[in-house]
Amino acid sequence: MNWQYDKPEDIEKRSFEIIRRELAPDMPKLDPILEAVLIRVIHATADFSFVQNLCASEGAALLAIQALREGTSIVTDTRMAQAGIDKVRLGKFGAEVYCFMADSDVAESAKKNGTTRALAAMDKAAALGKPLIFAIGNAPTALGRLFDLHSRGLLMAPLIIGVPVGFVNVMESKEKLMAGTAPYITVRGRKGGSPVAAAICNALLRMAEEAL
Amino acid sequence: MNWQYDKPEDIEKRSFEIIRRELAPDMPKLDPILEAVLIRVIHATADFSFVQNLCASEGAALLAIQALREGTSIVTDTRMAQAGIDKVRLGKFGAEVYCFMADSDVAESAKKNGTTRALAAMDKAAALGKPLIFAIGNAPTALGRLFDLHSRGLLMAPLIIGVPVGFVNVMESKEKLMAGTAPYITVRGRKGGSPVAAAICNALLRMAEEAL
């Protein structure tokens, strides 16, 4: 037997021990929920720089856990994040993950209004008329639209996870989110992406399950 | 109009300009194909540390482009990478992306043999009996199995993209890959993941298309 036969659950446990040990000297004072989120983000990326950049509005993570326990579904702007979010755990609460990016009505609406499909996908989500947790891993335009909809009282969002990755408009969109009043979790700077969005959702889902 | 109405193709162009400008002082001497791969990896992650760690066996990227043009399909170990790989471009060559992780026969075989599902999924891919490009973004056990199959002459792989991410067995699996004789692209160290695997595939796919 060699390492190729290690069990996935053992590997995860050892990974978390390594992350906690290496993080210890730099660990900021975080509330325990956000600490669990941070560790899962580092687990997904092997990137310790998130310790400096992960931040959230007051009480946002706890609010999200409550919302998940009440069966709130998740909307994301990428198929990759949709693939990465733990649908088995989410299903236990009767919830699901939506990604409207490839929908034909979204493509039509984007074309008609001269917007990105990501923006039109957020409009479609808001029009569902129910509370949703948003997990944005790619499109600054999606995040900007959520900010606008929320400012105008047109969005029910117990949490906006705003972690687009990239070089253009990304930081602007995150600053907008942080300046607003919607509950958020974000990562300052250029980094983020689908695995970060999925890792944040999955960390919250595990805590929602433990709280049962 | 504001940045929320920028077009995705303009954003991508500006992003690439920023990456090239910021990379310029540190840019190593890379062959042009690998440089294009590196830039797309940085685009997907906003992480410039890949400039020090991306590496490939001699001629591997060119070989992969030729294989893609000949209609070689891609196998990956994660649904996230499968979601992120450009299936429209791949389809133009008559190829597709396989991910066998959730297949019931893979689960059964893993259980019977006491292996991970990732390892069993590689056995299933190898048994297809045709050349495949492997894009491993998560499981060191998958990468280890590919190495073993290749060493025993049981694998047709014009390219192994070996970029698992994480803290346990990840570096061991990459070192094994780099010490072997299969054509590879990898990232030294702990980083990698599904977006990196998908970005490498997508960079190669674009070049395969341009070469037409």
Short mmCIF file of C-alpha atoms in Angstrom, two decimals:
data_model
loop_
_atom_site.label_atom_id
_atom_site.label_comp_id
_atom_site.label_asym_id
_atom_site.label_seq_id
_atom_site.Cartn_x
_atom_site.Cartn_y
_atom_site.Cartn_z
CA MET A 1 0.00 0.00 0.00
CA ASN A 2 1.23 3.50 -0.72
CA TRP A 3 -0.20 7.03 -0.77
CA GLN A 4 -2.24 6.25 -3.85
CA TYR A 5 -4.55 4.25 -1.62
CA ASP A 6 -5.14 6.94 1.03
CA LYS A 7 -8.82 7.53 1.68
CA PRO A 8 -10.25 10.93 0.60
CA GLU A 9 -11.67 11.61 4.08
CA ASP A 10 -8.25 10.97 5.69
CA ILE A 11 -6.60 13.27 3.15
CA GLU A 12 -9.09 16.02 3.92
CA LYS A 13 -8.50 15.66 7.67
CA ARG A 14 -4.71 15.82 7.26
CA SER A 15 -5.03 18.78 4.88
CA PHE A 16 -7.04 20.74 7.43
CA GLU A 17 -4.44 19.98 10.12
CA ILE A 18 -1.67 21.27 7.86
CA ILE A 19 -3.64 24.42 7.00
CA ARG A 20 -4.42 25.17 10.65
CA ARG A 21 -0.81 24.62 11.68
CA GLU A 22 0.61 26.84 8.92
CA LEU A 23 -2.03 29.49 9.46
CA ALA A 24 -1.59 29.68 13.23
CA PRO A 25 1.13 32.37 13.34
CA ASP A 26 -0.82 34.71 11.02
CA MET A 27 -4.36 33.86 12.01
CA PRO A 28 -6.38 37.02 12.39
CA LYS A 29 -9.13 37.28 15.00
CA LEU A 30 -12.06 35.93 13.01
CA ASP A 31 -15.41 34.74 14.18
CA PRO A 32 -15.41 30.92 14.16
CA ILE A 33 -17.78 30.69 11.18
CA LEU A 34 -15.59 32.89 9.01
CA GLU A 35 -12.51 30.97 10.15
CA ALA A 36 -14.10 27.73 8.89
CA VAL A 37 -14.89 29.47 5.59
CA LEU A 38 -11.31 30.72 5.27
CA ILE A 39 -9.85 27.27 5.89
CA ARG A 40 -12.04 25.70 3.24
CA VAL A 41 -11.07 28.42 0.74
CA ILE A 42 -7.37 27.75 1.40
CA HIS A 43 -8.07 24.02 1.08
CA ALA A 44 -9.55 24.61 -2.38
CA THR A 45 -6.77 26.88 -3.63
CA ALA A 46 -3.61 26.13 -1.60
CA ASP A 47 -3.34 29.91 -1.47
CA PHE A 48 -2.71 31.39 1.97
CA SER A 49 -3.06 34.96 0.71
CA PHE A 50 -6.81 34.67 1.32
CA VAL A 51 -6.10 35.10 5.03
CA GLN A 52 -5.44 38.78 4.39
CA ASN A 53 -8.30 39.31 1.97
CA LEU A 54 -11.37 37.36 3.00
CA CYS A 55 -13.91 39.62 4.65
CA ALA A 56 -17.60 39.75 5.41
CA SER A 57 -20.23 42.13 6.65
CA GLU A 58 -21.19 41.81 10.31
CA GLY A 59 -23.17 38.64 10.97
CA ALA A 60 -23.44 37.72 7.26
CA ALA A 61 -22.10 34.17 7.63
CA LEU A 62 -24.45 33.31 10.50
CA LEU A 63 -27.41 34.77 8.60
CA ALA A 64 -26.50 32.61 5.61
CA ILE A 65 -26.34 29.45 7.72
CA GLN A 66 -29.83 30.19 9.04
CA ALA A 67 -31.06 30.82 5.50
CA LEU A 68 -29.56 27.53 4.28
CA ARG A 69 -31.26 25.66 7.13
CA GLU A 70 -34.54 27.19 5.99
CA GLY A 71 -34.01 25.76 2.50
CA THR A 72 -32.69 28.81 0.64
CA SER A 73 -31.34 27.92 -2.79
CA ILE A 74 -28.12 29.24 -4.33
CA VAL A 75 -27.68 31.12 -7.61
CA THR A 76 -24.32 31.25 -9.31
CA ASP A 77 -22.91 32.86 -12.44
CA THR A 78 -20.75 29.93 -13.51
CA ARG A 79 -21.26 26.31 -14.42
CA MET A 80 -17.99 25.57 -12.66
CA ALA A 81 -19.24 26.87 -9.30
CA GLN A 82 -22.53 25.05 -9.88
CA ALA A 83 -20.54 21.85 -10.43
CA GLY A 84 -18.47 22.46 -7.30
CA ILE A 85 -21.26 23.25 -4.83
CA ASP A 86 -22.27 20.26 -2.70
CA LYS A 87 -25.69 19.44 -4.09
CA VAL A 88 -26.18 16.43 -1.81
CA ARG A 89 -25.90 18.59 1.31
CA LEU A 90 -27.99 21.34 -0.27
CA GLY A 91 -30.64 18.77 -1.23
CA LYS A 92 -31.00 17.73 2.41
CA PHE A 93 -32.47 21.17 3.04
CA GLY A 94 -34.71 20.88 -0.02
CA ALA A 95 -32.67 23.49 -1.89
CA GLU A 96 -30.79 23.53 -5.19
CA VAL A 97 -28.19 25.49 -7.21
CA TYR A 98 -29.30 27.56 -10.16
CA CYS A 99 -27.10 28.78 -12.99
CA PHE A 100 -29.05 30.63 -15.64
CA MET A 101 -26.08 31.63 -17.80
CA ALA A 102 -26.85 29.26 -20.66
CA ASP A 103 -30.63 29.81 -20.71
CA SER A 104 -32.04 30.98 -24.01
CA ASP A 105 -34.30 33.61 -22.40
CA VAL A 106 -31.25 35.05 -20.64
CA ALA A 107 -29.33 35.23 -23.93
CA GLU A 108 -32.30 36.96 -25.60
CA SER A 109 -32.75 39.47 -22.79
CA ALA A 110 -29.02 40.27 -22.76
CA LYS A 111 -29.03 40.82 -26.51
CA LYS A 112 -32.15 43.01 -26.39
CA ASN A 113 -30.85 45.18 -23.54
CA GLY A 114 -27.19 45.30 -24.56
CA THR A 115 -26.01 43.73 -21.28
CA THR A 116 -23.90 40.73 -20.43
CA ARG A 117 -25.64 37.39 -20.01
CA ALA A 118 -24.40 37.43 -16.41
CA LEU A 119 -26.37 40.60 -15.73
CA ALA A 120 -29.49 39.20 -17.39
CA ALA A 121 -29.09 35.99 -15.38
CA MET A 122 -29.24 38.01 -12.15
CA ASP A 123 -32.45 39.69 -13.34
CA LYS A 124 -33.93 36.25 -13.96
CA ALA A 125 -32.94 35.13 -10.46
CA ALA A 126 -34.37 38.23 -8.81
CA ALA A 127 -37.63 37.69 -10.71
CA LEU A 128 -38.07 34.30 -9.01
CA GLY A 129 -39.38 36.36 -6.10
CA LYS A 130 -37.85 34.29 -3.32
CA PRO A 131 -34.82 34.68 -1.06
CA LEU A 132 -31.63 33.41 -2.67
CA ILE A 133 -27.98 33.18 -1.75
CA PHE A 134 -25.87 34.51 -4.62
CA ALA A 135 -22.43 33.07 -5.32
CA ILE A 136 -20.63 35.14 -7.96
CA GLY A 137 -17.29 33.67 -9.02
CA ASN A 138 -16.73 35.24 -12.39
CA ALA A 139 -18.72 38.24 -13.62
CA PRO A 140 -18.30 41.70 -12.12
CA THR A 141 -21.38 42.73 -14.12
CA ALA A 142 -23.47 40.18 -12.18
CA LEU A 143 -22.21 41.56 -8.89
CA GLY A 144 -22.85 45.15 -9.97
CA ARG A 145 -26.40 44.25 -10.97
CA LEU A 146 -27.06 42.59 -7.61
CA PHE A 147 -25.87 45.76 -5.89
CA ASP A 148 -28.22 47.87 -8.00
CA LEU A 149 -31.19 45.56 -7.49
CA HIS A 150 -30.57 45.46 -3.75
CA SER A 151 -30.23 49.25 -3.52
CA ARG A 152 -33.60 49.58 -5.22
CA GLY A 153 -35.26 47.07 -2.89
CA LEU A 154 -35.73 44.54 -5.67
CA LEU A 155 -33.70 41.65 -4.25
CA MET A 156 -34.11 39.18 -1.38
CA ALA A 157 -30.58 38.05 -0.62
CA PRO A 158 -29.63 36.73 2.82
CA LEU A 159 -26.07 36.61 1.44
CA ILE A 160 -24.12 37.77 -1.58
CA ILE A 161 -20.84 35.91 -2.05
CA GLY A 162 -18.98 38.31 -4.34
CA VAL A 163 -15.72 36.70 -5.45
CA PRO A 164 -15.22 37.37 -9.16
CA VAL A 165 -11.62 36.85 -10.28
CA GLY A 166 -9.71 38.99 -12.73
CA PHE A 167 -8.14 42.19 -13.85
CA VAL A 168 -10.89 44.43 -15.23
CA ASN A 169 -13.84 45.76 -13.18
CA VAL A 170 -13.36 43.06 -10.54
CA MET A 171 -12.08 45.28 -7.74
CA GLU A 172 -14.65 47.96 -8.60
CA SER A 173 -17.47 45.47 -8.25
CA LYS A 174 -16.20 44.21 -4.90
CA GLU A 175 -15.80 47.73 -3.54
CA LYS A 176 -19.37 48.47 -4.54
CA LEU A 177 -20.52 45.38 -2.68
CA MET A 178 -18.56 46.30 0.45
CA ALA A 179 -19.92 49.85 0.40
CA GLY A 180 -23.52 48.66 0.20
CA THR A 181 -25.96 47.32 2.74
CA ALA A 182 -26.50 43.76 1.46
CA PRO A 183 -24.94 41.03 3.62
CA TYR A 184 -21.77 39.86 1.89
CA ILE A 185 -18.69 37.70 1.94
CA THR A 186 -15.92 38.81 -0.42
CA VAL A 187 -12.21 38.65 -1.10
CA ARG A 188 -10.46 41.98 -1.52
CA GLY A 189 -8.35 42.33 -4.67
CA ARG A 190 -8.21 40.42 -7.92
CA LYS A 191 -8.43 36.86 -6.66
CA GLY A 192 -11.49 34.70 -6.30
CA GLY A 193 -13.20 32.48 -8.85
CA SER A 194 -15.53 29.52 -9.04
CA PRO A 195 -13.62 27.26 -6.61
CA VAL A 196 -13.57 30.05 -4.03
CA ALA A 197 -17.31 30.68 -4.48
CA ALA A 198 -18.02 26.96 -4.21
CA ALA A 199 -15.74 26.52 -1.18
CA ILE A 200 -17.53 29.33 0.68
CA CYS A 201 -20.92 27.77 -0.08
CA ASN A 202 -19.71 24.32 0.98
CA ALA A 203 -18.24 25.58 4.25
CA LEU A 204 -21.56 27.27 5.10
CA LEU A 205 -23.50 24.15 4.09
CA ARG A 206 -21.45 21.96 6.43
CA MET A 207 -22.06 24.34 9.31
CA ALA A 208 -25.77 24.50 8.47
CA GLU A 209 -25.85 20.70 8.65
CA GLU A 210 -23.93 20.56 11.94
CA ALA A 211 -26.34 23.04 13.46
CA LEU A 212 -29.25 20.66 12.82
CA MET B 1 -23.32 53.59 -19.53
CA ASN B 2 -20.74 52.40 -17.03
CA TRP B 3 -18.41 49.43 -16.60
CA GLN B 4 -21.34 47.14 -16.02
CA TYR B 5 -22.00 47.31 -19.73
CA ASP B 6 -18.49 46.41 -20.90
CA LYS B 7 -18.49 43.56 -23.39
CA PRO B 8 -16.91 40.26 -22.24
CA GLU B 9 -14.59 40.13 -25.27
CA ASP B 10 -13.30 43.67 -24.53
CA ILE B 11 -12.74 42.72 -20.90
CA GLU B 12 -10.76 39.67 -21.92
CA LYS B 13 -8.60 41.72 -24.30
CA ARG B 14 -7.85 44.35 -21.63
CA SER B 15 -7.16 41.63 -19.06
CA PHE B 16 -4.58 40.02 -21.32
CA GLU B 17 -2.89 43.39 -21.90
CA ILE B 18 -2.65 43.95 -18.14
CA ILE B 19 -1.27 40.46 -17.55
CA ARG B 20 1.35 40.83 -20.31
CA ARG B 21 2.41 44.24 -18.98
CA GLU B 22 2.73 43.10 -15.38
CA LEU B 23 4.45 39.87 -16.38
CA ALA B 24 7.01 41.53 -18.64
CA PRO B 25 9.73 42.20 -16.01
CA ASP B 26 9.65 38.60 -14.72
CA MET B 27 8.80 36.75 -17.90
CA PRO B 28 10.96 33.68 -18.23
CA LYS B 29 12.11 32.45 -21.61
CA LEU B 30 9.21 30.21 -22.54
CA ASP B 31 8.25 28.75 -25.85
CA PRO B 32 5.34 30.78 -27.27
CA ILE B 33 2.79 28.00 -26.75
CA LEU B 34 3.64 27.64 -23.07
CA GLU B 35 3.58 31.43 -22.70
CA ALA B 36 0.01 31.49 -24.03
CA VAL B 37 -0.88 28.73 -21.58
CA LEU B 38 0.70 30.63 -18.68
CA ILE B 39 -1.20 33.81 -19.52
CA ARG B 40 -4.52 31.99 -19.59
CA VAL B 41 -3.76 30.34 -16.25
CA ILE B 42 -3.03 33.73 -14.71
CA HIS B 43 -6.20 35.09 -16.31
CA ALA B 44 -8.22 32.35 -14.61
CA THR B 45 -6.65 32.77 -11.18
CA ALA B 46 -5.23 36.31 -10.93
CA ASP B 47 -2.23 34.55 -9.43
CA PHE B 48 1.14 35.53 -10.87
CA SER B 49 3.00 32.88 -8.87
CA PHE B 50 2.29 30.43 -11.69
CA VAL B 51 5.05 32.13 -13.68
CA GLN B 52 7.61 30.43 -11.43
CA ASN B 53 5.87 27.06 -11.31
CA LEU B 54 4.31 26.19 -14.64
CA CYS B 55 6.44 23.67 -16.50
CA ALA B 56 6.16 21.10 -19.24
CA SER B 57 8.11 18.32 -20.82
CA GLU B 58 9.90 19.13 -24.06
CA GLY B 59 7.44 19.59 -26.92
CA ALA B 60 4.42 18.48 -24.86
CA ALA B 61 2.26 21.52 -25.63
CA LEU B 62 2.84 21.28 -29.38
CA LEU B 63 2.10 17.56 -29.34
CA ALA B 64 -1.16 18.28 -27.52
CA ILE B 65 -2.21 20.87 -30.08
CA GLN B 66 -1.66 18.35 -32.84
CA ALA B 67 -3.63 15.75 -30.91
CA LEU B 68 -6.52 18.18 -30.38
CA ARG B 69 -6.58 18.96 -34.09
CA GLU B 70 -6.87 15.24 -34.73
CA GLY B 71 -9.98 15.09 -32.53
CA THR B 72 -8.50 13.76 -29.29
CA SER B 73 -10.96 13.95 -26.40
CA ILE B 74 -10.16 15.10 -22.87
CA VAL B 75 -10.65 13.18 -19.62
CA THR B 76 -10.80 15.02 -16.33
CA ASP B 77 -11.19 14.03 -12.68
CA THR B 78 -13.58 16.85 -11.71
CA ARG B 79 -16.99 18.05 -12.77
CA MET B 80 -15.71 21.60 -12.28
CA ALA B 81 -12.96 21.21 -14.89
CA GLN B 82 -15.45 19.47 -17.17
CA ALA B 83 -17.74 22.48 -16.79
CA GLY B 84 -14.89 24.90 -17.45
CA ILE B 85 -13.43 23.32 -20.58
CA ASP B 86 -14.61 24.94 -23.80
CA LYS B 87 -16.87 22.27 -25.23
CA VAL B 88 -17.87 24.36 -28.24
CA ARG B 89 -14.25 24.60 -29.43
CA LEU B 90 -13.62 20.96 -28.58
CA GLY B 91 -16.77 19.97 -30.49
CA LYS B 92 -15.41 21.62 -33.64
CA PHE B 93 -12.75 18.91 -33.68
CA GLY B 94 -15.36 16.22 -33.04
CA ALA B 95 -14.07 15.66 -29.52
CA GLU B 96 -15.61 15.82 -26.06
CA VAL B 97 -14.79 15.97 -22.32
CA TYR B 98 -15.29 12.90 -20.18
CA CYS B 99 -15.58 12.85 -16.41
CA PHE B 100 -16.26 9.37 -15.06
CA MET B 101 -16.14 10.27 -11.36
CA ALA B 102 -19.87 9.90 -10.73
CA ASP B 103 -20.36 6.73 -12.81
CA SER B 104 -21.82 3.78 -10.93
CA ASP B 105 -19.37 1.28 -12.44
CA VAL B 106 -16.49 3.49 -11.27
CA ALA B 107 -17.92 3.61 -7.73
CA GLU B 108 -18.32 -0.19 -7.74
CA SER B 109 -14.81 -0.83 -9.04
CA ALA B 110 -13.33 1.58 -6.46
CA LYS B 111 -15.20 -0.15 -3.65
CA LYS B 112 -14.20 -3.62 -4.82
CA ASN B 113 -10.51 -2.73 -5.18
CA GLY B 114 -10.21 -0.40 -2.20
CA THR B 115 -9.11 2.54 -4.34
CA THR B 116 -10.37 6.09 -4.76
CA ARG B 117 -13.04 6.71 -7.38
CA ALA B 118 -10.51 8.98 -9.12
CA LEU B 119 -8.16 6.06 -9.61
CA ALA B 120 -10.96 3.82 -10.88
CA ALA B 121 -12.05 6.60 -13.25
CA MET B 122 -8.59 6.61 -14.83
CA ASP B 123 -8.78 2.85 -15.33
CA LYS B 124 -12.10 3.32 -17.09
CA ALA B 125 -10.59 6.00 -19.34
CA ALA B 126 -7.55 3.87 -20.19
CA ALA B 127 -9.87 0.98 -21.07
CA LEU B 128 -11.49 3.11 -23.80
CA GLY B 129 -8.46 2.10 -25.85
CA LYS B 130 -7.98 5.41 -27.62
CA PRO B 131 -5.59 8.35 -27.21
CA LEU B 132 -6.82 10.84 -24.60
CA ILE B 133 -5.58 14.08 -23.08
CA PHE B 134 -5.83 13.86 -19.31
CA ALA B 135 -6.57 16.98 -17.26
CA ILE B 136 -6.21 16.23 -13.55
CA GLY B 137 -7.22 19.14 -11.31
CA ASN B 138 -7.94 17.47 -8.04
CA ALA B 139 -6.90 13.91 -7.28
CA PRO B 140 -3.25 12.93 -6.74
CA THR B 141 -4.42 9.31 -6.86
CA ALA B 142 -5.64 9.81 -10.45
CA LEU B 143 -2.28 11.26 -11.45
CA GLY B 144 -0.39 8.45 -9.72
CA ARG B 145 -2.49 5.87 -11.55
CA LEU B 146 -1.84 7.52 -14.91
CA PHE B 147 1.88 7.39 -14.19
CA ASP B 148 1.64 3.66 -13.36
CA LEU B 149 -0.47 2.85 -16.42
CA HIS B 150 1.90 4.80 -18.66
CA SER B 151 4.97 3.11 -17.19
CA ARG B 152 3.40 -0.27 -17.94
CA GLY B 153 2.55 0.71 -21.53
CA LEU B 154 -1.18 0.65 -20.84
CA LEU B 155 -2.01 4.26 -21.66
CA MET B 156 -2.23 6.35 -24.84
CA ALA B 157 -1.79 9.93 -23.64
CA PRO B 158 -0.48 12.64 -25.95
CA LEU B 159 -0.59 14.88 -22.84
CA ILE B 160 -1.13 14.59 -19.10
CA ILE B 161 -2.05 17.88 -17.48
CA GLY B 162 -1.22 17.16 -13.85
CA VAL B 163 -2.36 20.06 -11.68
CA PRO B 164 -4.02 18.68 -8.54
CA VAL B 165 -4.25 21.25 -5.76
CA GLY B 166 -3.71 20.64 -2.09
CA PHE B 167 -1.62 19.69 0.88
CA VAL B 168 -1.41 15.91 0.98
CA ASN B 169 0.19 13.72 -1.75
CA VAL B 170 -0.13 16.53 -4.31
CA MET B 171 3.55 17.37 -4.63
CA GLU B 172 4.48 13.66 -4.58
CA SER B 173 2.15 13.00 -7.51
CA LYS B 174 3.54 15.90 -9.53
CA GLU B 175 7.12 14.81 -8.87
CA LYS B 176 6.25 11.34 -10.11
CA LEU B 177 4.79 12.85 -13.28
CA MET B 178 7.86 15.01 -13.90
CA ALA B 179 10.19 12.06 -13.37
CA GLY B 180 8.34 9.91 -15.89
CA THR B 181 8.33 9.71 -19.65
CA ALA B 182 4.73 10.75 -20.43
CA PRO B 183 4.33 14.20 -22.02
CA TYR B 184 3.13 16.55 -19.29
CA ILE B 185 2.23 20.06 -18.26
CA THR B 186 2.25 20.69 -14.52
CA VAL B 187 2.59 23.33 -11.84
CA ARG B 188 5.24 22.69 -9.19
CA GLY B 189 4.06 22.91 -5.59
CA ARG B 190 0.66 22.80 -3.95
CA LYS B 191 -1.31 25.02 -6.29
CA GLY B 192 -3.44 24.01 -9.25
CA GLY B 193 -7.07 22.93 -9.35
CA SER B 194 -9.95 22.69 -11.78
CA PRO B 195 -9.73 26.26 -13.15
CA VAL B 196 -6.03 25.77 -13.86
CA ALA B 197 -6.69 22.43 -15.60
CA ALA B 198 -9.50 24.01 -17.63
CA ALA B 199 -7.43 27.10 -18.50
CA ILE B 200 -4.59 24.95 -19.83
CA CYS B 201 -7.02 22.93 -21.98
CA ASN B 202 -8.69 26.09 -23.26
CA ALA B 203 -5.40 27.76 -24.16
CA LEU B 204 -4.37 24.69 -26.15
CA LEU B 205 -7.79 24.49 -27.81
CA ARG B 206 -7.52 28.10 -28.99
CA MET B 207 -4.12 27.46 -30.47
CA ALA B 208 -5.38 24.26 -32.11
CA GLU B 209 -8.15 26.30 -33.71
CA GLU B 210 -5.80 29.06 -34.86
CA ALA B 211 -3.56 26.51 -36.45
CA LEU B 212 -6.42 25.35 -38.71
#
